[in-house]
PDB file of C-alpha atoms and ligand atoms in Angstrom:
ATOM      1  CA  MET A   1     -16.416   1.693 -13.895  1.00  0.00           C
ATOM      2  CA  PRO A   2     -14.858   4.909 -12.660  1.00  0.00           C
ATOM      3  CA  VAL A   3     -11.168   5.689 -13.137  1.00  0.00           C
ATOM      4  CA  GLN A   4      -9.779   5.958  -9.617  1.00  0.00           C
ATOM      5  CA  ARG A   5      -6.487   6.550  -7.865  1.00  0.00           C
ATOM      6  CA  THR A   6      -5.348   4.527  -4.870  1.00  0.00           C
ATOM      7  CA  LEU A   7      -2.293   4.543  -2.624  1.00  0.00           C
ATOM      8  CA  SER A   8      -0.113   1.455  -2.664  1.00  0.00           C
ATOM      9  CA  ILE A   9       2.795   0.807  -0.317  1.00  0.00           C
ATOM     10  CA  ILE A  10       5.325  -1.978  -0.802  1.00  0.00           C
ATOM     11  CA  LYS A  11       6.199  -2.607   2.855  1.00  0.00           C
ATOM     12  CA  PRO A  12       9.642  -3.134   4.426  1.00  0.00           C
ATOM     13  CA  ASP A  13       9.451  -6.965   4.303  1.00  0.00           C
ATOM     14  CA  ALA A  14       8.740  -7.031   0.550  1.00  0.00           C
ATOM     15  CA  VAL A  15      11.355  -4.365  -0.238  1.00  0.00           C
ATOM     16  CA  ALA A  16      13.899  -6.424   1.756  1.00  0.00           C
ATOM     17  CA  LYS A  17      12.941  -9.560  -0.213  1.00  0.00           C
ATOM     18  CA  ASN A  18      13.637  -7.696  -3.489  1.00  0.00           C
ATOM     19  CA  VAL A  19      10.189  -8.390  -4.965  1.00  0.00           C
ATOM     20  CA  ILE A  20       9.277  -4.807  -5.952  1.00  0.00           C
ATOM     21  CA  GLY A  21       9.361  -5.730  -9.644  1.00  0.00           C
ATOM     22  CA  ASP A  22       7.120  -8.757  -9.232  1.00  0.00           C
ATOM     23  CA  ILE A  23       4.532  -6.694  -7.346  1.00  0.00           C
ATOM     24  CA  ILE A  24       4.490  -3.840  -9.865  1.00  0.00           C
ATOM     25  CA  ARG A  25       4.233  -6.360 -12.733  1.00  0.00           C
ATOM     26  CA  ARG A  26       1.000  -7.689 -11.185  1.00  0.00           C
ATOM     27  CA  PHE A  27      -0.443  -4.167 -11.048  1.00  0.00           C
ATOM     28  CA  GLU A  28       0.496  -3.373 -14.642  1.00  0.00           C
ATOM     29  CA  GLU A  29      -0.687  -6.712 -16.042  1.00  0.00           C
ATOM     30  CA  ASN A  30      -4.078  -6.105 -14.417  1.00  0.00           C
ATOM     31  CA  GLY A  31      -4.669  -2.656 -15.875  1.00  0.00           C
ATOM     32  CA  LEU A  32      -3.273  -0.406 -13.139  1.00  0.00           C
ATOM     33  CA  ALA A  33      -0.727   2.290 -14.037  1.00  0.00           C
ATOM     34  CA  VAL A  34       1.915   3.679 -11.650  1.00  0.00           C
ATOM     35  CA  VAL A  35       1.344   7.461 -11.877  1.00  0.00           C
ATOM     36  CA  ALA A  36       3.596   8.448  -8.935  1.00  0.00           C
ATOM     37  CA  ALA A  37       6.307   6.571  -7.017  1.00  0.00           C
ATOM     38  CA  LYS A  38       9.042   7.111  -4.460  1.00  0.00           C
ATOM     39  CA  MET A  39      11.136   5.151  -2.019  1.00  0.00           C
ATOM     40  CA  THR A  40      11.205   6.539   1.489  1.00  0.00           C
ATOM     41  CA  ARG A  41      11.718   5.476   5.087  1.00  0.00           C
ATOM     42  CA  LEU A  42       9.119   6.592   7.620  1.00  0.00           C
ATOM     43  CA  THR A  43       9.953   7.661  11.138  1.00  0.00           C
ATOM     44  CA  PRO A  44       7.848   5.899  13.817  1.00  0.00           C
ATOM     45  CA  GLU A  45       6.009   9.210  14.278  1.00  0.00           C
ATOM     46  CA  GLU A  46       5.183   9.454  10.548  1.00  0.00           C
ATOM     47  CA  ALA A  47       4.018   5.817  10.502  1.00  0.00           C
ATOM     48  CA  GLY A  48       1.816   6.650  13.496  1.00  0.00           C
ATOM     49  CA  ARG A  49       0.215   9.572  11.660  1.00  0.00           C
ATOM     50  CA  PHE A  50      -0.307   7.505   8.504  1.00  0.00           C
ATOM     51  CA  TYR A  51      -2.033   4.737  10.475  1.00  0.00           C
ATOM     52  CA  ALA A  52      -3.860   7.127  12.850  1.00  0.00           C
ATOM     53  CA  VAL A  53      -7.172   5.291  12.230  1.00  0.00           C
ATOM     54  CA  HIS A  54      -5.683   2.269  14.033  1.00  0.00           C
ATOM     55  CA  ARG A  55      -4.459   4.242  17.080  1.00  0.00           C
ATOM     56  CA  GLY A  56      -5.505   2.407  20.239  1.00  0.00           C
ATOM     57  CA  LYS A  57      -5.723  -1.019  18.588  1.00  0.00           C
ATOM     58  CA  PRO A  58      -3.517  -3.750  20.106  1.00  0.00           C
ATOM     59  CA  PHE A  59      -1.312  -3.977  16.984  1.00  0.00           C
ATOM     60  CA  TYR A  60      -0.796  -0.199  16.540  1.00  0.00           C
ATOM     61  CA  GLU A  61       2.579   0.243  18.300  1.00  0.00           C
ATOM     62  CA  ASP A  62       4.111  -2.816  16.626  1.00  0.00           C
ATOM     63  CA  LEU A  63       2.740  -1.711  13.260  1.00  0.00           C
ATOM     64  CA  CYS A  64       4.382   1.732  13.586  1.00  0.00           C
ATOM     65  CA  ARG A  65       7.680   0.126  14.603  1.00  0.00           C
ATOM     66  CA  TYR A  66       7.521  -2.322  11.727  1.00  0.00           C
ATOM     67  CA  MET A  67       6.541   0.267   9.087  1.00  0.00           C
ATOM     68  CA  SER A  68       9.533   2.409  10.092  1.00  0.00           C
ATOM     69  CA  SER A  69      11.963  -0.552  10.197  1.00  0.00           C
ATOM     70  CA  GLY A  70      13.206  -0.136   6.610  1.00  0.00           C
ATOM     71  CA  PRO A  71      12.579   1.524   3.264  1.00  0.00           C
ATOM     72  CA  ILE A  72       9.169   1.344   1.594  1.00  0.00           C
ATOM     73  CA  LEU A  73       8.040   2.041  -1.964  1.00  0.00           C
ATOM     74  CA  VAL A  74       5.030   4.341  -2.069  1.00  0.00           C
ATOM     75  CA  MET A  75       2.982   4.588  -5.270  1.00  0.00           C
ATOM     76  CA  VAL A  76      -0.179   6.056  -6.658  1.00  0.00           C
ATOM     77  CA  LEU A  77      -1.948   3.533  -8.887  1.00  0.00           C
ATOM     78  CA  GLU A  78      -4.534   4.662 -11.397  1.00  0.00           C
ATOM     79  CA  GLY A  79      -7.072   2.693 -13.375  1.00  0.00           C
ATOM     80  CA  LYS A  80     -10.682   1.583 -13.657  1.00  0.00           C
ATOM     81  CA  ASN A  81     -11.962   0.603 -10.218  1.00  0.00           C
ATOM     82  CA  ALA A  82      -8.380   0.934  -8.908  1.00  0.00           C
ATOM     83  CA  ILE A  83      -9.280   0.754  -5.202  1.00  0.00           C
ATOM     84  CA  ALA A  84     -11.161  -2.552  -5.316  1.00  0.00           C
ATOM     85  CA  LEU A  85      -8.894  -4.015  -8.005  1.00  0.00           C
ATOM     86  CA  ASN A  86      -5.766  -3.303  -5.931  1.00  0.00           C
ATOM     87  CA  ARG A  87      -7.380  -4.905  -2.874  1.00  0.00           C
ATOM     88  CA  LYS A  88      -8.281  -7.990  -4.918  1.00  0.00           C
ATOM     89  CA  LEU A  89      -4.699  -8.303  -6.187  1.00  0.00           C
ATOM     90  CA  MET A  90      -3.342  -7.868  -2.615  1.00  0.00           C
ATOM     91  CA  GLY A  91      -5.581 -10.519  -1.010  1.00  0.00           C
ATOM     92  CA  ALA A  92      -6.726 -10.710   2.609  1.00  0.00           C
ATOM     93  CA  THR A  93      -4.795  -8.817   5.329  1.00  0.00           C
ATOM     94  CA  ASP A  94      -3.566 -12.081   6.856  1.00  0.00           C
ATOM     95  CA  PRO A  95      -1.394 -13.840   4.234  1.00  0.00           C
ATOM     96  CA  LYS A  96      -2.481 -17.229   5.662  1.00  0.00           C
ATOM     97  CA  LYS A  97      -6.082 -16.361   4.693  1.00  0.00           C
ATOM     98  CA  ALA A  98      -5.262 -14.675   1.381  1.00  0.00           C
ATOM     99  CA  GLU A  99      -6.396 -16.406  -1.817  1.00  0.00           C
ATOM    100  CA  PRO A 100      -3.652 -18.311  -3.631  1.00  0.00           C
ATOM    101  CA  GLY A 101      -2.004 -16.199  -6.312  1.00  0.00           C
ATOM    102  CA  THR A 102      -2.511 -12.906  -4.492  1.00  0.00           C
ATOM    103  CA  ILE A 103       0.422 -10.665  -3.540  1.00  0.00           C
ATOM    104  CA  ARG A 104       0.022 -11.298   0.190  1.00  0.00           C
ATOM    105  CA  ALA A 105      -0.339 -15.077  -0.261  1.00  0.00           C
ATOM    106  CA  ASP A 106       2.843 -15.158  -2.355  1.00  0.00           C
ATOM    107  CA  HIS A 107       5.001 -12.578  -0.536  1.00  0.00           C
ATOM    108  CA  GLY A 108       3.508 -11.814   2.916  1.00  0.00           C
ATOM    109  CA  GLU A 109       5.287 -13.086   6.032  1.00  0.00           C
ATOM    110  CA  SER A 110       2.634 -12.427   8.701  1.00  0.00           C
ATOM    111  CA  ILE A 111      -0.494 -10.333   9.360  1.00  0.00           C
ATOM    112  CA  GLU A 112       1.833  -7.408  10.131  1.00  0.00           C
ATOM    113  CA  ALA A 113       4.579  -7.966   7.550  1.00  0.00           C
ATOM    114  CA  ASN A 114       2.019  -8.521   4.803  1.00  0.00           C
ATOM    115  CA  ALA A 115       3.981  -7.134   1.830  1.00  0.00           C
ATOM    116  CA  VAL A 116       1.613  -4.381   0.704  1.00  0.00           C
ATOM    117  CA  HIS A 117      -0.856  -1.745   1.824  1.00  0.00           C
ATOM    118  CA  GLY A 118      -3.726  -0.412  -0.294  1.00  0.00           C
ATOM    119  CA  SER A 119      -6.348   2.254   0.387  1.00  0.00           C
ATOM    120  CA  ASP A 120      -9.754   0.868   1.388  1.00  0.00           C
ATOM    121  CA  SER A 121     -12.094   3.647   0.163  1.00  0.00           C
ATOM    122  CA  GLU A 122     -12.151   6.744  -2.063  1.00  0.00           C
ATOM    123  CA  GLU A 123     -12.071   8.971   1.012  1.00  0.00           C
ATOM    124  CA  ASN A 124      -9.027   7.220   2.492  1.00  0.00           C
ATOM    125  CA  ALA A 125      -7.302   7.030  -0.903  1.00  0.00           C
ATOM    126  CA  ALA A 126      -7.497  10.825  -1.230  1.00  0.00           C
ATOM    127  CA  LYS A 127      -6.142  11.305   2.321  1.00  0.00           C
ATOM    128  CA  GLU A 128      -3.374   8.714   1.930  1.00  0.00           C
ATOM    129  CA  ILE A 129      -2.247  10.048  -1.468  1.00  0.00           C
ATOM    130  CA  ALA A 130      -2.074  13.595  -0.055  1.00  0.00           C
ATOM    131  CA  PHE A 131       0.009  12.280   2.883  1.00  0.00           C
ATOM    132  CA  PHE A 132       2.837  11.330   0.493  1.00  0.00           C
ATOM    133  CA  PHE A 133       2.393  13.247  -2.783  1.00  0.00           C
ATOM    134  CA  GLY A 134       1.616  16.726  -4.046  1.00  0.00           C
ATOM    135  CA  GLU A 135      -0.607  16.999  -7.124  1.00  0.00           C
ATOM    136  CA  VAL A 136       2.387  18.032  -9.322  1.00  0.00           C
ATOM    137  CA  GLU A 137       4.114  14.717  -8.476  1.00  0.00           C
ATOM    138  CA  ILE A 138       1.226  12.660  -9.905  1.00  0.00           C
ATOM    139  CA  HIS A 139       1.282  12.063 -13.656  1.00  0.00           C
ATOM    140  CA  SER A 140      -2.142  10.870 -14.717  1.00  0.00           C
ATOM    141  CA  ARG A 141      -2.533   8.715 -17.860  1.00  0.00           C
ATOM    142  CA  ASN A 142      -6.164   9.746 -18.061  1.00  0.00           C
ATOM    143  CA  ALA A 143      -5.803  13.523 -18.069  1.00  0.00           C
ATOM    144  CA  ALA A 144      -8.406  15.309 -20.177  1.00  0.00           C
TER     145      ALA A 144
HETATM  146  P1  CMP B   1      -2.688  -2.618   6.139  1.00  0.00           P
HETATM  147  O1  CMP B   1      -3.564  -2.938   4.992  1.00  0.00           O
HETATM  148  O2  CMP B   1      -1.461  -1.828   5.875  1.00  0.00           O
HETATM  149  O3  CMP B   1      -3.562  -1.841   7.248  1.00  0.00           O
HETATM  150  C1  CMP B   1      -3.256  -1.901   8.618  1.00  0.00           C
HETATM  151  C2  CMP B   1      -2.174  -2.870   8.943  1.00  0.00           C
HETATM  152  O4  CMP B   1      -2.077  -3.274  10.292  1.00  0.00           O
HETATM  153  C3  CMP B   1      -2.427  -4.156   8.199  1.00  0.00           C
HETATM  154  O5  CMP B   1      -2.241  -3.982   6.815  1.00  0.00           O
HETATM  155  C4  CMP B   1      -1.439  -5.086   8.878  1.00  0.00           C
HETATM  156  O6  CMP B   1      -0.129  -4.953   8.356  1.00  0.00           O
HETATM  157  C5  CMP B   1      -1.401  -4.532  10.308  1.00  0.00           C
HETATM  158  N1  CMP B   1      -1.991  -5.451  11.290  1.00  0.00           N
HETATM  159  C6  CMP B   1      -1.315  -6.087  12.265  1.00  0.00           C
HETATM  160  N2  CMP B   1      -2.136  -6.825  12.999  1.00  0.00           N
HETATM  161  C7  CMP B   1      -3.369  -6.691  12.502  1.00  0.00           C
HETATM  162  C8  CMP B   1      -4.643  -7.226  12.835  1.00  0.00           C
HETATM  163  N3  CMP B   1      -4.821  -8.060  13.843  1.00  0.00           N
HETATM  164  N4  CMP B   1      -5.688  -6.849  12.073  1.00  0.00           N
HETATM  165  C9  CMP B   1      -5.537  -5.988  11.035  1.00  0.00           C
HETATM  166  N5  CMP B   1      -4.346  -5.435  10.668  1.00  0.00           N
HETATM  167  C10 CMP B   1      -3.272  -5.801  11.395  1.00  0.00           C
END
């Protein structure tokens, strides 16, 4: 299994509910390491650029408004198979359909306010990480 990096965002609803610690605990207990982290608040324009792949979809405008509605915690997670593992821990996009015990099932409010975001492929992980972090801000635990 390859060591990968993936972008994780704790979204405004989960930050507001004060469950950052519970979410990070799940990552760490499942073998993922936080190798970069910062709290920020996106402008609607920045949220629009981050979610550019969804431009034109019916939920795009609401999503940009929501993602800029409050602070978020942005992290780079590193570990074996990090992209798929993070997605498994998050659960399905819609919290109502997410498996019990997943982050979205436990903390998500709706399909939009669904607690967390995670990259869906190596290509998108690289793009999403570069959107928020420079290489010097990422502190790998697996450096040669
Ligand atoms: P995320 O994994 O961050 O990727 C895109 C986001 O769009 C998704 O989580 C949801 O928060 C949001 N979204 C809102 N409505 C939908 C929908 N119908 N299908 C998929 N994503 C949606």
